[in-house]
mmCIF file of C-alpha atoms in Angstrom:
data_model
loop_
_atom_site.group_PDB
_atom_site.id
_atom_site.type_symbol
_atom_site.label_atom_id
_atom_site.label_comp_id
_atom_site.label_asym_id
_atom_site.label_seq_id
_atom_site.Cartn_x
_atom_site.Cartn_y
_atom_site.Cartn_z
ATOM 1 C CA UNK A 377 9.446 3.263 -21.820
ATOM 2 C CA UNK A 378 10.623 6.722 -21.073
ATOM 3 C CA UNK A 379 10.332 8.401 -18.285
ATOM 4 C CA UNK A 380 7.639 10.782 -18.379
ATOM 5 C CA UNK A 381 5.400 7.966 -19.268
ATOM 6 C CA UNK A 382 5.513 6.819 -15.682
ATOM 7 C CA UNK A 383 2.869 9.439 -14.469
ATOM 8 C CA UNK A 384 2.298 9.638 -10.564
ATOM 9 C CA UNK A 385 1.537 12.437 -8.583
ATOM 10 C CA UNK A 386 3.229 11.827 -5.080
ATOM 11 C CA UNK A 387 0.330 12.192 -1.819
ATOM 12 C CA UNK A 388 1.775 14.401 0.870
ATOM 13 C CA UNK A 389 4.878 14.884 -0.288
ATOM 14 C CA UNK A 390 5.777 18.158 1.672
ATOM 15 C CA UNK A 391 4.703 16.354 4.675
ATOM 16 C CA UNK A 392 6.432 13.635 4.084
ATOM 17 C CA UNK A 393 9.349 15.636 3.946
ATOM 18 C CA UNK A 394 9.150 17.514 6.752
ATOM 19 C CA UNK A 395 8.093 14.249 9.019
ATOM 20 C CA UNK A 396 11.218 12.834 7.909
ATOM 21 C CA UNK A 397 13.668 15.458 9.533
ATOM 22 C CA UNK A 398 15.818 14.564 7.037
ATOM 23 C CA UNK A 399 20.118 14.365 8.546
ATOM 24 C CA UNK A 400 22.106 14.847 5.590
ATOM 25 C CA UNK A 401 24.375 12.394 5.838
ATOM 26 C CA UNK A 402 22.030 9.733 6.866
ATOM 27 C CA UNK A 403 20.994 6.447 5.226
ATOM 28 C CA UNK A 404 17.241 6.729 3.894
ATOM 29 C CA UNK A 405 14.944 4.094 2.571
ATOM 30 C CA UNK A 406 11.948 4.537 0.208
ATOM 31 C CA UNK A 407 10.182 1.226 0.425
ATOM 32 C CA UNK A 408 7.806 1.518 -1.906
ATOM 33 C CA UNK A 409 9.624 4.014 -5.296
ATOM 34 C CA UNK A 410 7.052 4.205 -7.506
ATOM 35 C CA UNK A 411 7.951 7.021 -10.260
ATOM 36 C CA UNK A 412 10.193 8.565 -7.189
ATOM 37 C CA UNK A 413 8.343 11.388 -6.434
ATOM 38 C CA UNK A 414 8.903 11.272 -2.981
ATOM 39 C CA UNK A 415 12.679 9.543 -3.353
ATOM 40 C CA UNK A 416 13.943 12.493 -5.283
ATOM 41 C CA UNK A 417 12.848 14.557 -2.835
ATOM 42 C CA UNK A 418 14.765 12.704 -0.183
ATOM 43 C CA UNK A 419 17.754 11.860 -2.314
ATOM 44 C CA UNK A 420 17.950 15.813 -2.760
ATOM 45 C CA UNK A 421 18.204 16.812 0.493
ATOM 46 C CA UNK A 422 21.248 14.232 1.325
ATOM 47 C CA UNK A 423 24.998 15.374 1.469
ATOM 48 C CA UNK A 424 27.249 12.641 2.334
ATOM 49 C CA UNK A 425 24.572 10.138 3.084
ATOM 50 C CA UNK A 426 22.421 7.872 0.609
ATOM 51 C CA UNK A 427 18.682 6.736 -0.810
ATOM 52 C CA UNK A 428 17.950 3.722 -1.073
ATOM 53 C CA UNK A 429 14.643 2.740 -3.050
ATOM 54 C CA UNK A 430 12.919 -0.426 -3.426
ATOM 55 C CA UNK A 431 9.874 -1.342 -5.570
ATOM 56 C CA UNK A 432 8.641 -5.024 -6.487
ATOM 57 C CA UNK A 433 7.767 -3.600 -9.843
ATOM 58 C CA UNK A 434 10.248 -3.827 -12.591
ATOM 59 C CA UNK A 435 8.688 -0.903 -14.620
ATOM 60 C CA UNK A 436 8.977 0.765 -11.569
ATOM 61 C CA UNK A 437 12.464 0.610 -10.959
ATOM 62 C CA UNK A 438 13.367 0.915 -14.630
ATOM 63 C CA UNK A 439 11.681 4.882 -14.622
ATOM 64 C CA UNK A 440 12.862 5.393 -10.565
ATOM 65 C CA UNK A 441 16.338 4.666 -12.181
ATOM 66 C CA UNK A 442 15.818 7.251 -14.566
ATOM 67 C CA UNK A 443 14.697 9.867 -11.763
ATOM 68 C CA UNK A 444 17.411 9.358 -9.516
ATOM 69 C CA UNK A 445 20.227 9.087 -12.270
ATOM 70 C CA UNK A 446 22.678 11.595 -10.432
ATOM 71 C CA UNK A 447 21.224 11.606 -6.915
ATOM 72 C CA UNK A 448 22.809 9.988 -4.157
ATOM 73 C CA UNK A 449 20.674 6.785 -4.646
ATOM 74 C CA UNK A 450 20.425 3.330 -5.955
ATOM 75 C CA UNK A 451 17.022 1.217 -6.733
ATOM 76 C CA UNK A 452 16.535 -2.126 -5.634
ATOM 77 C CA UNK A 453 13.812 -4.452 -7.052
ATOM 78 C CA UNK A 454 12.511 -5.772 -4.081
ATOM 79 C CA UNK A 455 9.210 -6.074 -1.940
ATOM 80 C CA UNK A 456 9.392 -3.884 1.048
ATOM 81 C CA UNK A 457 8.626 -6.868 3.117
ATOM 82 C CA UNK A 458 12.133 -7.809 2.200
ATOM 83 C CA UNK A 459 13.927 -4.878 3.306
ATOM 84 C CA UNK A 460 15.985 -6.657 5.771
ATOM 85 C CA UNK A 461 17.558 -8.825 3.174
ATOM 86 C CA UNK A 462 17.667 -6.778 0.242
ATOM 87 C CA UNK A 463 19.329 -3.784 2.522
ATOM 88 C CA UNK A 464 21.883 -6.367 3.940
ATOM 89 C CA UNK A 465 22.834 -7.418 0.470
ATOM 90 C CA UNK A 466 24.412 -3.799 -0.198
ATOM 91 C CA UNK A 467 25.591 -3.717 3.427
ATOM 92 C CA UNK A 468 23.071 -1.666 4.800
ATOM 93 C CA UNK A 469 21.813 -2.685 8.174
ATOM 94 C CA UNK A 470 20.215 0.749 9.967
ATOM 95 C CA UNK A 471 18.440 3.240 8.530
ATOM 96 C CA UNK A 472 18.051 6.971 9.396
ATOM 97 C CA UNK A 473 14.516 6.827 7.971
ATOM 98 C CA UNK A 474 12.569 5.100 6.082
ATOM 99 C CA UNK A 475 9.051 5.892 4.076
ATOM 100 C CA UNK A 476 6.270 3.452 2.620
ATOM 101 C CA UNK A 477 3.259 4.846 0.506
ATOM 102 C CA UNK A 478 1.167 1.879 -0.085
ATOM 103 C CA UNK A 479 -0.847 3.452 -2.310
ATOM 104 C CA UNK A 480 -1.319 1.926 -6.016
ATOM 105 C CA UNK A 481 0.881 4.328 -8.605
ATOM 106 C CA UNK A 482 -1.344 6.217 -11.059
ATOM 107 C CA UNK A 483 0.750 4.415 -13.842
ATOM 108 C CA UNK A 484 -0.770 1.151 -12.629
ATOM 109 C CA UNK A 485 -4.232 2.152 -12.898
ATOM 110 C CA UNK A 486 -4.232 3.896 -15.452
ATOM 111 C CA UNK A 487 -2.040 1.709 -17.253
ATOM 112 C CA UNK A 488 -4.920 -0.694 -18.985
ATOM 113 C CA UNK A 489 -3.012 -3.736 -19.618
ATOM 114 C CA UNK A 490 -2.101 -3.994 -16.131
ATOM 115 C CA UNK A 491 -6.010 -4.881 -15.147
ATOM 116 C CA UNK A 492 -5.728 -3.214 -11.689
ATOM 117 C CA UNK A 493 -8.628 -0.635 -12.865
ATOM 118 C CA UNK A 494 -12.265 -1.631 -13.163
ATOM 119 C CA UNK A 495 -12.739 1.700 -15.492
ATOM 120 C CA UNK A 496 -11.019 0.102 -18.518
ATOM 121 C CA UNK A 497 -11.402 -3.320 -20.364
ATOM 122 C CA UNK A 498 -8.398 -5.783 -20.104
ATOM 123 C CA UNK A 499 -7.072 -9.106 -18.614
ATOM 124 C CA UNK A 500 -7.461 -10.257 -15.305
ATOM 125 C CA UNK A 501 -3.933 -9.291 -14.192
ATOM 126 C CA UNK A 502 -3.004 -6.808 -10.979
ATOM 127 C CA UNK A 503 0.009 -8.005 -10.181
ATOM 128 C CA UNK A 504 2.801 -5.533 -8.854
ATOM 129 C CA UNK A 505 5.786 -7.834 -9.694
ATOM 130 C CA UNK A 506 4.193 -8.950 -13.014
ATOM 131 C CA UNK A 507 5.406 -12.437 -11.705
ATOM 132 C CA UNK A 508 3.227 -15.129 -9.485
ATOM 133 C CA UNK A 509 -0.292 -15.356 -8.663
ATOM 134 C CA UNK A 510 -2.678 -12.977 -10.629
ATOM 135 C CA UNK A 511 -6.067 -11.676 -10.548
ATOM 136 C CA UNK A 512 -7.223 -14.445 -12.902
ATOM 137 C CA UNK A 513 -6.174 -17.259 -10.595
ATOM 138 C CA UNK A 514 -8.269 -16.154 -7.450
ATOM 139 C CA UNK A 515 -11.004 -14.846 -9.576
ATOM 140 C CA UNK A 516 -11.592 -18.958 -11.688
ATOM 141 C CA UNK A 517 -9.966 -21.082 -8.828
ATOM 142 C CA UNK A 518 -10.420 -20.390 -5.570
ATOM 143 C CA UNK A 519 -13.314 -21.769 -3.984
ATOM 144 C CA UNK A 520 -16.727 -19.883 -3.873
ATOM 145 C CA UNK A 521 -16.026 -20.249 0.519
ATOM 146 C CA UNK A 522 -12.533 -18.872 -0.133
ATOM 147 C CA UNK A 523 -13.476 -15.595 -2.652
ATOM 148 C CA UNK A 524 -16.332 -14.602 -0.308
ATOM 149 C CA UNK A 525 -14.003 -14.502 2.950
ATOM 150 C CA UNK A 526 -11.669 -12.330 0.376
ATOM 151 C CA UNK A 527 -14.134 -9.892 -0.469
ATOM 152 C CA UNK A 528 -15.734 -9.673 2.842
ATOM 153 C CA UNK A 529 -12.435 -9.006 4.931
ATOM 154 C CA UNK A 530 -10.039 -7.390 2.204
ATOM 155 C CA UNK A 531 -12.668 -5.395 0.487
ATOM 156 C CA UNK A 532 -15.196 -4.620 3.389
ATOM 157 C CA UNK A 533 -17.626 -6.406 0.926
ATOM 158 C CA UNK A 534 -21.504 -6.810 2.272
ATOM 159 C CA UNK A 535 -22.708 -8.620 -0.492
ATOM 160 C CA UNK A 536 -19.613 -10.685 -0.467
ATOM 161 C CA UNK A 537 -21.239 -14.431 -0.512
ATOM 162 C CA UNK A 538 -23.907 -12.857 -3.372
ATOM 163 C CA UNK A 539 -21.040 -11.818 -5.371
ATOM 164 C CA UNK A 540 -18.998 -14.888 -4.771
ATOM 165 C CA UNK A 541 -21.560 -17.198 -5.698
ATOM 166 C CA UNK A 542 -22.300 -15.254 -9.425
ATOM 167 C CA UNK A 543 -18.254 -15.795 -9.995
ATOM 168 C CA UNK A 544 -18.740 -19.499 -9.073
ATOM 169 C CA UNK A 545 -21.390 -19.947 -11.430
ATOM 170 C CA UNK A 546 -20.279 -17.869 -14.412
ATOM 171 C CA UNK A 547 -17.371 -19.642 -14.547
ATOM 172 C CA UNK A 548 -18.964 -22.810 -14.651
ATOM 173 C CA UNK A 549 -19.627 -21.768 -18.477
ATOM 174 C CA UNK A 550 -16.388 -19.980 -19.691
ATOM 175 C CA UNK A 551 -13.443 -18.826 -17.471
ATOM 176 C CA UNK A 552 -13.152 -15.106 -16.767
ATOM 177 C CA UNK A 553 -10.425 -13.416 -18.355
ATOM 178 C CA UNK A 554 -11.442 -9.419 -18.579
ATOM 179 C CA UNK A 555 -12.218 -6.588 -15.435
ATOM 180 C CA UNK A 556 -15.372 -5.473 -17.668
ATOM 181 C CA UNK A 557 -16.781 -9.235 -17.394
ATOM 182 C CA UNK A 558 -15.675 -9.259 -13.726
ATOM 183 C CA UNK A 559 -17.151 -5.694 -13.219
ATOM 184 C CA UNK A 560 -20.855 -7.088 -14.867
ATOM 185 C CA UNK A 561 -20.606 -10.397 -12.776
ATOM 186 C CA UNK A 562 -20.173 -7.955 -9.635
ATOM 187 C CA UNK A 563 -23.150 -5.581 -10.347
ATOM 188 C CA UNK A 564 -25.261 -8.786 -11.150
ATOM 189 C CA UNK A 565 -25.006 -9.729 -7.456
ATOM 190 C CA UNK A 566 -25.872 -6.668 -5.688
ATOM 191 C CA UNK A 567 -29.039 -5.077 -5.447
ATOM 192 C CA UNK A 568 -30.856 -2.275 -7.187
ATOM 193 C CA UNK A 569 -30.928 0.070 -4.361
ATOM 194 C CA UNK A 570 -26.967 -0.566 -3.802
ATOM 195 C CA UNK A 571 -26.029 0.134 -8.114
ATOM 196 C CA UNK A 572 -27.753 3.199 -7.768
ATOM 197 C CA UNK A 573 -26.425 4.703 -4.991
ATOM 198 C CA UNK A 574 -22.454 3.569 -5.756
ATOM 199 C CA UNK A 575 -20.489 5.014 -8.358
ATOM 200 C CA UNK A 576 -18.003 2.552 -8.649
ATOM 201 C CA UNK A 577 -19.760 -1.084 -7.005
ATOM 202 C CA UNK A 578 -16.900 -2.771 -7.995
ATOM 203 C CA UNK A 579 -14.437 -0.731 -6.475
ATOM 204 C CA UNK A 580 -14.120 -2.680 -3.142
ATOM 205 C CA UNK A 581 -14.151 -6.346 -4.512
ATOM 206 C CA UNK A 582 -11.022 -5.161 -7.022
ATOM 207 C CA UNK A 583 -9.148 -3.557 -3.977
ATOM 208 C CA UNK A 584 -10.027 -7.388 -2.248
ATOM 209 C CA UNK A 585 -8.858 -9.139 -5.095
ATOM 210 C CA UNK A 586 -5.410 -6.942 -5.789
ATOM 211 C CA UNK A 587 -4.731 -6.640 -1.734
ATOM 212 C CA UNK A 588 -4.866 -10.955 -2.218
ATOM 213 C CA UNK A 589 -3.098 -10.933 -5.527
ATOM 214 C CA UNK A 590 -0.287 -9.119 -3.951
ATOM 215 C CA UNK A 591 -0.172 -10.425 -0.380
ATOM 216 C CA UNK A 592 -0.528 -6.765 0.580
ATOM 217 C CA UNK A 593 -1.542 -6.708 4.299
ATOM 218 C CA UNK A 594 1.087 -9.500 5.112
ATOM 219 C CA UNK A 595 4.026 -7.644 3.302
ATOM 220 C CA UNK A 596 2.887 -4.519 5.245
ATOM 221 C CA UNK A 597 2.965 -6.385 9.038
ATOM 222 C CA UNK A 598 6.522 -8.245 7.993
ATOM 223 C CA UNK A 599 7.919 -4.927 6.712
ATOM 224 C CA UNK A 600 6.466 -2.416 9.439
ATOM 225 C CA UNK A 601 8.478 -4.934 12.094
ATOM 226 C CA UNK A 602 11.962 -4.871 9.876
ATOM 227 C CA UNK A 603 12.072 -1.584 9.027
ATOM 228 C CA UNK A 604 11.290 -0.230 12.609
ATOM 229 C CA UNK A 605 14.148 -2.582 13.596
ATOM 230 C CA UNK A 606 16.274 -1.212 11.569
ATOM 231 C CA UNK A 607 16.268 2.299 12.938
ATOM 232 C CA UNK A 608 18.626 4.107 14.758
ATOM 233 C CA UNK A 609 17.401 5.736 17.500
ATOM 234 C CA UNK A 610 15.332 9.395 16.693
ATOM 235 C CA UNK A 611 15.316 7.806 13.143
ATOM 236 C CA UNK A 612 11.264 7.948 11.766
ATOM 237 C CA UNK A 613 9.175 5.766 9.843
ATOM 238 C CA UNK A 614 6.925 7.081 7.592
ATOM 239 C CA UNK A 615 3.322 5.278 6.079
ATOM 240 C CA UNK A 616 0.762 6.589 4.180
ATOM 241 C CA UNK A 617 -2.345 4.331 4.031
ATOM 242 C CA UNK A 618 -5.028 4.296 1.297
ATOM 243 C CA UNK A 619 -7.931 2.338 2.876
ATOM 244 C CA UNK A 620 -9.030 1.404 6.437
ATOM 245 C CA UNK A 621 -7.722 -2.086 6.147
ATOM 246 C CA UNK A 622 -3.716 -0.401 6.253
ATOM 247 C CA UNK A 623 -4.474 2.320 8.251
ATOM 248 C CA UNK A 624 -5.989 -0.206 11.388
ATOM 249 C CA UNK A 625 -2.760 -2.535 10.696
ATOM 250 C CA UNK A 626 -0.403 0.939 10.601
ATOM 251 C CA UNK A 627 -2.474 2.223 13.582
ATOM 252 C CA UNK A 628 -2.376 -0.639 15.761
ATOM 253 C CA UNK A 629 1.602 -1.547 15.177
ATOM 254 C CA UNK A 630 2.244 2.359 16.210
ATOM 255 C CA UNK A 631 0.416 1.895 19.075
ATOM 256 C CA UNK A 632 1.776 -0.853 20.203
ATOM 257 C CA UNK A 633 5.597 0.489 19.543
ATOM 258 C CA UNK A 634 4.502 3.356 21.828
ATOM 259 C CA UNK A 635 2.879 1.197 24.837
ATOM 260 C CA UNK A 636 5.315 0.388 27.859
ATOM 261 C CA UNK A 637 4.342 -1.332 30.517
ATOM 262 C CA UNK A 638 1.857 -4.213 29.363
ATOM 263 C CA UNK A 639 1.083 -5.560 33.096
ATOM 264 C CA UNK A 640 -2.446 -6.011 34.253
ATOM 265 C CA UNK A 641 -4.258 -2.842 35.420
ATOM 266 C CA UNK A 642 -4.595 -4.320 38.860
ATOM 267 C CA UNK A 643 -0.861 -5.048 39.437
ATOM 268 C CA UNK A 644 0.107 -2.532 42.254
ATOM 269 C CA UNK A 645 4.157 -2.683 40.348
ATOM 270 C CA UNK A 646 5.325 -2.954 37.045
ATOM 271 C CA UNK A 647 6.981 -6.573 36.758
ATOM 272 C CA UNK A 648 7.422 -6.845 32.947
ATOM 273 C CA UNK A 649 9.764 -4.113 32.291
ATOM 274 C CA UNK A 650 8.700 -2.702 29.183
ATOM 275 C CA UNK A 651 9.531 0.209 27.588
ATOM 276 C CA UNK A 652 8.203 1.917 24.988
ATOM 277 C CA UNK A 653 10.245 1.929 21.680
ATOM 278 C CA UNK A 654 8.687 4.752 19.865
ATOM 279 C CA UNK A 655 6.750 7.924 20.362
ATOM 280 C CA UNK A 656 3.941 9.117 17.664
ATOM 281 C CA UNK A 657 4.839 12.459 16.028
ATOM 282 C CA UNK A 658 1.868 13.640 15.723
ATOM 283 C CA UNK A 659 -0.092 11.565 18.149
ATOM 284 C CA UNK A 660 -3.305 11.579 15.064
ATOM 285 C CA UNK A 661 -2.667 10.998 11.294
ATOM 286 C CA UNK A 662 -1.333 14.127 9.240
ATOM 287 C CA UNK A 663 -4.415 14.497 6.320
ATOM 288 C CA UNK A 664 -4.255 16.486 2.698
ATOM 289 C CA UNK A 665 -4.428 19.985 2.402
ATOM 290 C CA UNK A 666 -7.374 21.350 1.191
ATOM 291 C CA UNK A 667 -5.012 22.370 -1.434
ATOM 292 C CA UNK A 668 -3.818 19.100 -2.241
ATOM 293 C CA UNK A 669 -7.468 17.612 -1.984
ATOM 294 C CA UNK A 670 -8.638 19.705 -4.785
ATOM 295 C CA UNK A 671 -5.602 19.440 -7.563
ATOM 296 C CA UNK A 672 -5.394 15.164 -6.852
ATOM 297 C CA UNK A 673 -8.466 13.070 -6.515
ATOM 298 C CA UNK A 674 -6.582 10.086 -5.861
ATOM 299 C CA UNK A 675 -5.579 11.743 -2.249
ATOM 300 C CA UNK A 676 -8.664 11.827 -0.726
ATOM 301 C CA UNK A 677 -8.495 9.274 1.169
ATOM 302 C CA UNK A 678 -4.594 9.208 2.327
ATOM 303 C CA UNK A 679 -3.637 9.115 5.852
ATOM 304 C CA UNK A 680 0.068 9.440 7.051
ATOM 305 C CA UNK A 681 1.203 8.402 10.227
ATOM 306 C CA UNK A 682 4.883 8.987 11.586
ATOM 307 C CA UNK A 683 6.504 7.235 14.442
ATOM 308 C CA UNK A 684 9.603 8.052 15.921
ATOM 309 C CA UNK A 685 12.108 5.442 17.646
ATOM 310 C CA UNK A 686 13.204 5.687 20.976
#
């Protein structure tokens, strides 16, 4: 595959950049390279120091390879939620910043075969690493209890037991092997009123079933807590979020880097001695440009949220 097949257009990659206060000799992580829009821009801006990107995907790294032939970089294939290790494996053990954007790469949607889209007909797959559990497996075995709690807390899913329940019976017949026959099972469930007024009803039970596919929200709580660890003081951490479900996790984590004392608001002294690790910069999440919003659709609903160590 060559490189300009790999077609991703990075989300707030200026501020990014600029959130970063990028030292030039300082050690950099992207966690998550995609087609390295934003790890270019990084590896660009070093003299002396060094980029190191990570992506669970071996297309991925195959293209970010490409990009960064000549940088002062070097790909890893590796989950972010493995930082720690993978970083330590090359020697690395602090970081100067570091950068996740957990959003899905255009070249996975759009890339049929890859069944993470519900807009094009092909096997049940969604799977980042292309290795492991896939969409097929949750979709024909997991139990009708199991799929329901997956669509309702993953995917924000009202009609989550409805929709469960039509998977659990048309599989009874014939297992179910292609998005379109998943994306007719999931309209079957829900009601009139609800197909008319959604574009896209099966939008939030595919972003359930890819978030359990890939173990999403747990890599994202493991790797927040490494990476942070990992950097030197006035280093920054960097995540853009997609959908609520990150952005609460991302949110919450920041806050609680940020937080002190944690004594009870009726204790006349501090006993615990905390302090906080990290300051917010900004203290509310840096959104699109109007600009941006209007030449890539698939920004809309980015958030990116910076924290600085302490």
């Amino acid at each position: 595959m060559g490189a300009l097949e790999f077609s991703h257009v990075s989300v707030l990659l200026n501020e990014c950049i600029q959130s970063l206060c990028i030292r030039p000799g300082g050690t950099y992580l992207d966690g998550t390279a995609g087609g390295a829009g934003h790890s270019r821009q990084i590896a660009a801006r070093l003299e002396g120091g060094h980029l190191y990107a990570l992506d669970k995907d071996p297309t991925a790294v195959e293209i970010a390879t490409q990009r960064l032939a000549g940088l002062p970089a070097s790909v890893l294939q590796a989950d972010f939620k493995n930082a720690r290790a993978a970083l330590a494996a090359v020697g690395v053990t602090q970081l100067d910043g570091a950068l996740l954007d957990l959003g899905v790469s255009s070249y996975q949607l759009d890339t049929k075969e890859r069944g993470f889209s519900y807009r094009f007909d092909a096997p049940l797959d969604m799977r980042m690493s292309q290795t492991g559990l896939s969409a097929y497996d949750v979709v024909n075995t997991y139990s009708p209890q199991e799929l329901a709690r997956i669509l309702y807390t993953y995917g924000e899913e009202k009609f989550s037991r409805q929709i469960a329940a039509k998977i659990a019976a048309a599989r009874e017949k014939a297992p179910i092997t292609s998005t379109f026959e998943l994306v007719e099972i999931i309209k079957s469930a829900l009601p009139a009123a609800v197909l008319r007024k959604q574009k896209n009803p099966a939008k939030q039970s595919f972003q359930a079933i890819r978030i359990e596919v890939n173990g999403e929200l747990d890599a994202l709580a493991q790797g927040l807590a490494d990476i942070f660890d990992m950097l030197v003081p006035g280093g920054r951490l960097c995540v853009i979020t997609f959908h609520s479900l990150e952005d609460r996790l991302v949110k919450k984590q920041f806050v609680q880097w940020t937080v002190g004392c944690t004594c009870p608001p009726d204790f006349p002294v501090c006993v615990c001695g905390g302090k906080p690790k990290g300051k917010l910069c900004p203290k509310k999440p840096i959104l699109p440009s109007e600009e941006e919003l209007a030449q890539n659709r698939r920004s809309h609903s980015a958030k990116l949220r910076v924290i600085e160590k302490l």
